[in-house]
mmCIF file of C-alpha atoms and ligand atoms in Angstrom:
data_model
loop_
_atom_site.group_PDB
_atom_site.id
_atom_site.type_symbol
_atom_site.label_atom_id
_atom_site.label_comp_id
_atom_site.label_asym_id
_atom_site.label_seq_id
_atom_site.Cartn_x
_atom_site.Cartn_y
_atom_site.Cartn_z
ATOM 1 C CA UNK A 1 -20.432 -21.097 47.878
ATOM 2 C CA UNK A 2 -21.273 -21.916 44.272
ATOM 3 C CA UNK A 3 -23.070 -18.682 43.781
ATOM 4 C CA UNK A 4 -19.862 -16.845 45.119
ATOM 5 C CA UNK A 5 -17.201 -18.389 42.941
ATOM 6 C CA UNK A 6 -19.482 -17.142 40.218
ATOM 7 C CA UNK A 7 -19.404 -13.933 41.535
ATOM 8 C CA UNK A 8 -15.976 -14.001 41.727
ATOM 9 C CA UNK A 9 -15.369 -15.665 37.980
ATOM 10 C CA UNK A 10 -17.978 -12.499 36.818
ATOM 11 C CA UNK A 11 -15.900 -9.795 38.251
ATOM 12 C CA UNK A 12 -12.782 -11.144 37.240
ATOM 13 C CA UNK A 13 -14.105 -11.691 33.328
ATOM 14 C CA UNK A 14 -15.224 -8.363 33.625
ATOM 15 C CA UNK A 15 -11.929 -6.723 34.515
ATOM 16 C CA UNK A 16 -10.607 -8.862 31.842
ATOM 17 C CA UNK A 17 -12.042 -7.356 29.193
ATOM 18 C CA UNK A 18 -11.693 -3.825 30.366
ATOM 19 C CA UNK A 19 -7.833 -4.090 30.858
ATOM 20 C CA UNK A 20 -8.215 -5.859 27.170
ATOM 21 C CA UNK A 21 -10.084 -2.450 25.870
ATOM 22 C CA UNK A 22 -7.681 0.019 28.059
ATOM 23 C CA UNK A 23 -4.993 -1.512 26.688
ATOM 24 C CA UNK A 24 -6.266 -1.489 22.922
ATOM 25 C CA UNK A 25 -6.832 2.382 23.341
ATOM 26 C CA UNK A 26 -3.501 2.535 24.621
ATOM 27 C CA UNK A 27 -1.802 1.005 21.867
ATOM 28 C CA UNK A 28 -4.349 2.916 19.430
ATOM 29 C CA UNK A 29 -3.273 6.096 20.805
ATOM 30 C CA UNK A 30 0.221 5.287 20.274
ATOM 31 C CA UNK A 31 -0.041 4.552 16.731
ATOM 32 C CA UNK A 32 -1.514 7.919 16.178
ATOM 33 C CA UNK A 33 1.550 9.392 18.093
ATOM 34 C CA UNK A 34 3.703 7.648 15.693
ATOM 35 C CA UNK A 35 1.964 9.431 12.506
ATOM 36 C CA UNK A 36 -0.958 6.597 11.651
ATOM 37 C CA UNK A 37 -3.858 7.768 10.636
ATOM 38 C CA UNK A 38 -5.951 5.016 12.707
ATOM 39 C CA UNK A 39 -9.104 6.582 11.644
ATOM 40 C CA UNK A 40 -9.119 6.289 8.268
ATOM 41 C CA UNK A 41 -7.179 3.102 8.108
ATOM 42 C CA UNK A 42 -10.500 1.615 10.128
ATOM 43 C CA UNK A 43 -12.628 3.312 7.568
ATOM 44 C CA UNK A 44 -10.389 1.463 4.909
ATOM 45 C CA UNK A 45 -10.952 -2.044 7.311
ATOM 46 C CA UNK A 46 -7.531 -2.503 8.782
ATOM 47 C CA UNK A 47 -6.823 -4.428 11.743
ATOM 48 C CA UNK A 48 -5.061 -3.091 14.614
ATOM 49 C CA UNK A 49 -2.634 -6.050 14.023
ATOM 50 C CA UNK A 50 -1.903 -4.850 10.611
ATOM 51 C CA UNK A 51 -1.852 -0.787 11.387
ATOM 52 C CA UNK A 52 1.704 -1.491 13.790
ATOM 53 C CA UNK A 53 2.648 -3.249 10.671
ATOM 54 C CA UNK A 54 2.521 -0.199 8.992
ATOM 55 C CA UNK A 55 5.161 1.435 11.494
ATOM 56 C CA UNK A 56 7.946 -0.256 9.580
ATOM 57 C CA UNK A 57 8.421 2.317 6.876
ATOM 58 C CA UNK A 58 5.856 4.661 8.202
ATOM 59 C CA UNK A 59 8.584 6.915 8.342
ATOM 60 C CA UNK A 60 9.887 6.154 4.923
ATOM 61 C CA UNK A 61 6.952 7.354 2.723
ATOM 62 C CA UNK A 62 7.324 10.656 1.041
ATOM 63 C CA UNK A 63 5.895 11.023 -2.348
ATOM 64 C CA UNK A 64 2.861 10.225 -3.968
ATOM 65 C CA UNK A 65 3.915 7.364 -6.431
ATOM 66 C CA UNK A 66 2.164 9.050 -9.540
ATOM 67 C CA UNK A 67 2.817 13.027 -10.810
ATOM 68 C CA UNK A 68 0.229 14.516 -13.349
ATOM 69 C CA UNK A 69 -0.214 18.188 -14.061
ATOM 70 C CA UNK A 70 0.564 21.583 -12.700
ATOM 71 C CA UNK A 71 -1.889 23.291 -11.208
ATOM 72 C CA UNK A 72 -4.626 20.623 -12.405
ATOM 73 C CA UNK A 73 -8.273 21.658 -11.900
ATOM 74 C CA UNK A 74 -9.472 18.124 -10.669
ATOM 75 C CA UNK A 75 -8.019 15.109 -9.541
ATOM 76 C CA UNK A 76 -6.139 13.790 -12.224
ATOM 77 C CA UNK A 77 -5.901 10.340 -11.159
ATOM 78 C CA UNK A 78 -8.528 8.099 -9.360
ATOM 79 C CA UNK A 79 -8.340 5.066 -7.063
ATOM 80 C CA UNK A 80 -10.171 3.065 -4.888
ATOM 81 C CA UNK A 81 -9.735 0.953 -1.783
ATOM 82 C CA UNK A 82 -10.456 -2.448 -3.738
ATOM 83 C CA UNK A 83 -8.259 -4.528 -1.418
ATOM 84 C CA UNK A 84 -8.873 -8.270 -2.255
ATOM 85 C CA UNK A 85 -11.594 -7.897 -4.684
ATOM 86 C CA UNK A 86 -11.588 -10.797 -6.873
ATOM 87 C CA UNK A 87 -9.234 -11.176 -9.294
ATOM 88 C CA UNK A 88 -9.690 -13.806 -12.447
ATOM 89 C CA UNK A 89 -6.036 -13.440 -14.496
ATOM 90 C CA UNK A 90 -3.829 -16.177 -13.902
ATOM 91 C CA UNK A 91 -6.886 -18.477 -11.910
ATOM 92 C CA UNK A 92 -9.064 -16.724 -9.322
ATOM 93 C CA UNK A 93 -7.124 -14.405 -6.872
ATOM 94 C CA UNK A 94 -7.720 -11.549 -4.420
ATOM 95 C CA UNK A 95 -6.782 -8.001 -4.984
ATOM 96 C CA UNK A 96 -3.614 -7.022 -3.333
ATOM 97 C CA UNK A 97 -3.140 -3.826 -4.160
ATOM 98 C CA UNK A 98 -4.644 -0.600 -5.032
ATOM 99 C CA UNK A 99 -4.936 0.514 -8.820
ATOM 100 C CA UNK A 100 -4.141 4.376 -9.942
ATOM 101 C CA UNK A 101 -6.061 5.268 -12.893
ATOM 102 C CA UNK A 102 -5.414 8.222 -14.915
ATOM 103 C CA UNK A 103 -8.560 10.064 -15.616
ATOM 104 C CA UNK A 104 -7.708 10.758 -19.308
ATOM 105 C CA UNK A 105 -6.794 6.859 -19.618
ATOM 106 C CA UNK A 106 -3.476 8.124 -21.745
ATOM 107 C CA UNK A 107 -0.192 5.334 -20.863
ATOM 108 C CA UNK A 108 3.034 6.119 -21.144
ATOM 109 C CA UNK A 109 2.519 9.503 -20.301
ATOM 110 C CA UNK A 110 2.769 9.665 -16.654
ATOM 111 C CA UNK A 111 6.020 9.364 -14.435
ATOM 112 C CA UNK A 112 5.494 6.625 -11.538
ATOM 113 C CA UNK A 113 7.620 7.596 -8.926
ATOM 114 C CA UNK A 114 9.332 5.870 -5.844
ATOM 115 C CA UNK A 115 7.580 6.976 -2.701
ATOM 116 C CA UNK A 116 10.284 6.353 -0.672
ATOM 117 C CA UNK A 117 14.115 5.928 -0.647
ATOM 118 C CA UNK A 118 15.491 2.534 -1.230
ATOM 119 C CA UNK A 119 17.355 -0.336 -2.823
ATOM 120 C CA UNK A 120 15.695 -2.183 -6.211
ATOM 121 C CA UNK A 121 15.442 -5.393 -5.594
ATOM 122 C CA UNK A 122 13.771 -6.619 -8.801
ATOM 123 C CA UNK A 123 12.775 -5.744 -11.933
ATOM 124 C CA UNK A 124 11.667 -7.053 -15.473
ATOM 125 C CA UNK A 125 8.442 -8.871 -16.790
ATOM 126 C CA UNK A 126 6.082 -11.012 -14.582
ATOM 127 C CA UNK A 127 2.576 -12.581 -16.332
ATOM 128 C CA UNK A 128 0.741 -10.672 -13.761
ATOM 129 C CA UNK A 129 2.396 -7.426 -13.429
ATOM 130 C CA UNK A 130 3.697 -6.705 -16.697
ATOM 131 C CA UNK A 131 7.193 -4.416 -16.469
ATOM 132 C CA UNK A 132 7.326 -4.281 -12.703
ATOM 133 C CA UNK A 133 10.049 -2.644 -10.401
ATOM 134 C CA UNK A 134 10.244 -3.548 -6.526
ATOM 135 C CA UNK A 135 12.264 -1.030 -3.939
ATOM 136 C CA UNK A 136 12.417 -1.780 -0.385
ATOM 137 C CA UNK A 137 12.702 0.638 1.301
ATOM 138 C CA UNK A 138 15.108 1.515 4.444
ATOM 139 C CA UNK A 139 12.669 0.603 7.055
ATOM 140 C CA UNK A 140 11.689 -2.605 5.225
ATOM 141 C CA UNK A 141 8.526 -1.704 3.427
ATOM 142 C CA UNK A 142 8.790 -3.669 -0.322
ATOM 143 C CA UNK A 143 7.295 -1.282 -2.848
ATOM 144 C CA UNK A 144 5.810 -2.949 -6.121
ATOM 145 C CA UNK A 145 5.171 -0.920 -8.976
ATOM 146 C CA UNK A 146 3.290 -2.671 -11.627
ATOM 147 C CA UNK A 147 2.134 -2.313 -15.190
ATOM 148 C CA UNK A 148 5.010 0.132 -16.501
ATOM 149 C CA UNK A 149 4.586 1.183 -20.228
ATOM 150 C CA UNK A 150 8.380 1.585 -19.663
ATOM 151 C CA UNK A 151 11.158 2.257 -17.359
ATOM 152 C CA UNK A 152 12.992 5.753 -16.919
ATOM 153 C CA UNK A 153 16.314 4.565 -17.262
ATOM 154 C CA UNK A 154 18.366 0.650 -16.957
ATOM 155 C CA UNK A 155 17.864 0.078 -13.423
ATOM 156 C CA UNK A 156 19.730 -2.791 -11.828
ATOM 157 C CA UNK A 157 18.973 -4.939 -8.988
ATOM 158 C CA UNK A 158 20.782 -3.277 -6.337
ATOM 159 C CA UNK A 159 20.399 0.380 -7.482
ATOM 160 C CA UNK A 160 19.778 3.196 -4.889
ATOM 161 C CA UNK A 161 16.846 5.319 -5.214
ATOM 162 C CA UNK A 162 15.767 8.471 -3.741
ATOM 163 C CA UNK A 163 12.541 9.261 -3.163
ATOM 164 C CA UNK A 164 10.748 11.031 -5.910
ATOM 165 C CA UNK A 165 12.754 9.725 -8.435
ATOM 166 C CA UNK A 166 11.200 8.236 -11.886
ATOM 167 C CA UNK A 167 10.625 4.832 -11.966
ATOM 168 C CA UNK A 168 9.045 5.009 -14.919
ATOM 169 C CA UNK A 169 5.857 5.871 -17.167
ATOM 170 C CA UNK A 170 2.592 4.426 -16.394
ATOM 171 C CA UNK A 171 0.755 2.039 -18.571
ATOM 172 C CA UNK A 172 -0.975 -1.178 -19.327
ATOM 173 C CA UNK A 173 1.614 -3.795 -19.710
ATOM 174 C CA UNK A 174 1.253 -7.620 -18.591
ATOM 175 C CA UNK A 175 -1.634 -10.178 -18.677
ATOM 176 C CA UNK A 176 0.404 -12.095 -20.774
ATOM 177 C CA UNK A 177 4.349 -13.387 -22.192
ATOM 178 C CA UNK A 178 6.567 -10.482 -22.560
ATOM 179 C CA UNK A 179 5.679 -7.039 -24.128
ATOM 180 C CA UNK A 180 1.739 -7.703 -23.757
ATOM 181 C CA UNK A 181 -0.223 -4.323 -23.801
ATOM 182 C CA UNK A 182 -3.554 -3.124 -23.857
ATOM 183 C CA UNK A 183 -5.536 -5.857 -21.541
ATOM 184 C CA UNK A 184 -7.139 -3.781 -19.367
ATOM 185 C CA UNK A 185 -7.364 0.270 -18.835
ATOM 186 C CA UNK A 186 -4.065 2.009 -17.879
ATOM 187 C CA UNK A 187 -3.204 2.216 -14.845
ATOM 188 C CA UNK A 188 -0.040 1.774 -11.948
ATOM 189 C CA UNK A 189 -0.987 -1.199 -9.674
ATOM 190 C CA UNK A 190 0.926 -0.241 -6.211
ATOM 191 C CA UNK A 191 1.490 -3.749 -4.067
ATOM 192 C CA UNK A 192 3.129 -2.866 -0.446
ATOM 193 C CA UNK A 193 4.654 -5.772 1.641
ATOM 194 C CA UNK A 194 6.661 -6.284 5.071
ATOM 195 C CA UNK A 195 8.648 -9.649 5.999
ATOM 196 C CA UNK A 196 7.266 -10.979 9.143
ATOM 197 C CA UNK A 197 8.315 -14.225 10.958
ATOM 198 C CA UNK A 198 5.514 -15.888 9.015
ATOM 199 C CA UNK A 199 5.427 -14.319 5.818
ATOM 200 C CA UNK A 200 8.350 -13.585 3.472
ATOM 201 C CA UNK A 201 5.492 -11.383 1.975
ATOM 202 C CA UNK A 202 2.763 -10.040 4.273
ATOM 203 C CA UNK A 203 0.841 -7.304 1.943
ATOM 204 C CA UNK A 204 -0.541 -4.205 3.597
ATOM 205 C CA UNK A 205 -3.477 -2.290 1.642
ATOM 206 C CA UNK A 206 -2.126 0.731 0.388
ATOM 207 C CA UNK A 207 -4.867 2.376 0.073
ATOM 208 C CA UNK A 208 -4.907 4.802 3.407
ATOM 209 C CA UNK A 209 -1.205 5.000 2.356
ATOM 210 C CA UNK A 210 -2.018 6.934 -0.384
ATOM 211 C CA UNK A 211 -4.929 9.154 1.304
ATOM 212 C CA UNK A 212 -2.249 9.853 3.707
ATOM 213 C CA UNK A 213 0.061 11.038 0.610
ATOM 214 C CA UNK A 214 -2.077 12.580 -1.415
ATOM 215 C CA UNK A 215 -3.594 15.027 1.516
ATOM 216 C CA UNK A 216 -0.123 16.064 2.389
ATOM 217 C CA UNK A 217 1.053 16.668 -1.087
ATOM 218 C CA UNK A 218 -1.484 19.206 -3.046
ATOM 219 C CA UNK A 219 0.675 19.682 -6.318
ATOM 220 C CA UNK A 220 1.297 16.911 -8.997
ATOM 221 C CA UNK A 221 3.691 18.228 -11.479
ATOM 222 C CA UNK A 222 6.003 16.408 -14.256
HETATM 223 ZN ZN1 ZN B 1 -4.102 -3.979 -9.260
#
């Protein structure tokens, strides 16, 4: 008897776990249907839980948040999936973000643009993130664009944005009170967060955002 109720508790673990792995392929497959690129957001160490976060504004993204040259021979700017690296400014943090370097290290040079449409819904100094501008966007993504040298024009909480449009010029601003420069290499710090039930501010790594940008968009121009 004893050895058949283990039989029986075997089989039935074991069908457990394959309706558990049919049904993660299943929802896998799905989030490739709906435009995710699920293989190189498990390259970049997502969880599954996190890639259907991703679905909010999926739809949203457009643009590739920084534009360098025509026709530029190489890459013009660099980054790096260094999502919650340690961070010291400010007491020890993690990394929520992903940095954009410019190759040629010049600020106040580049446009940052918005990668999606939206609504600004701050803007001004922070310590950490220097002259900083936040969109969120239709499908509820909040875009945070750090480190400005400046902005493009006097955006106001509020504001509509397309797309595309100039935020303003990359740069090195913040580590410090107001107007602080020069702390660290140039370069736009991109933060992406959703609202969940738990979190007013769950952050995503943008990193695979940006593969998935930059691959679709082969000319930088300004
Ligand atoms: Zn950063």
């Amino acid at each position: 008897m004893l050895k058949r109720l283990l039989f029986l508790c075997v089989i039935l673990c074991f069908n457990a776990s394959l309706i558990g792995e049919i049904k993660e392929k299943a929802s896998l497959d799905e989030l490739r249907q709906r435009g995710i690129p699920v293989k190189s957001m498990e390259s970049a160490g997502v969880s599954r839980e996190d890639m259907e976060k991703y679905l909010f504004f999926w739809e949203d993204l457009k643009c590739f948040p920084v534009a360098g040259q025509m026709n530029a021979k190489s890459a013009t700017f660099s980054y790096e999936n260094s999502w919650h690296e340690k961070r010291y400014y400010g007491g020890e943090r993690f990394h929520e973000g992903c940095d954009i370097f410019p190759e040629d290290a010049k600020t106040d040079y580049y446009p940052v643009l918005s990668m999606t449409d939206g609504i600004v819904e701050k803007i001004g100094w922070l310590p950490l993130g220097g002259y900083r501008i936040g969109i969120r966007s239709p499908g509820g993504g909040y875009f945070y664009y750090a480190h400005l040298s400046s902005y493009a024009e006097k955006f106001c909480e509020g504001d509509e944005i397309k797309a595309g449009e100039v935020l303003g010029l990359l740069g090195d601003t913040g580590y410090g009170a107001e107007g602080t420069r020069g702390k660290f290499p140039p370069h736009l710090h991109l933060g992406i967060y959703i609202s969940t039930k738990e979190k007013q501010e769950y952050p995503l790594n943008p990193y695979p955002v940006l593969q998935f940008l930059q691959e679709r968009q082969k000319n930088f121009f300004y």
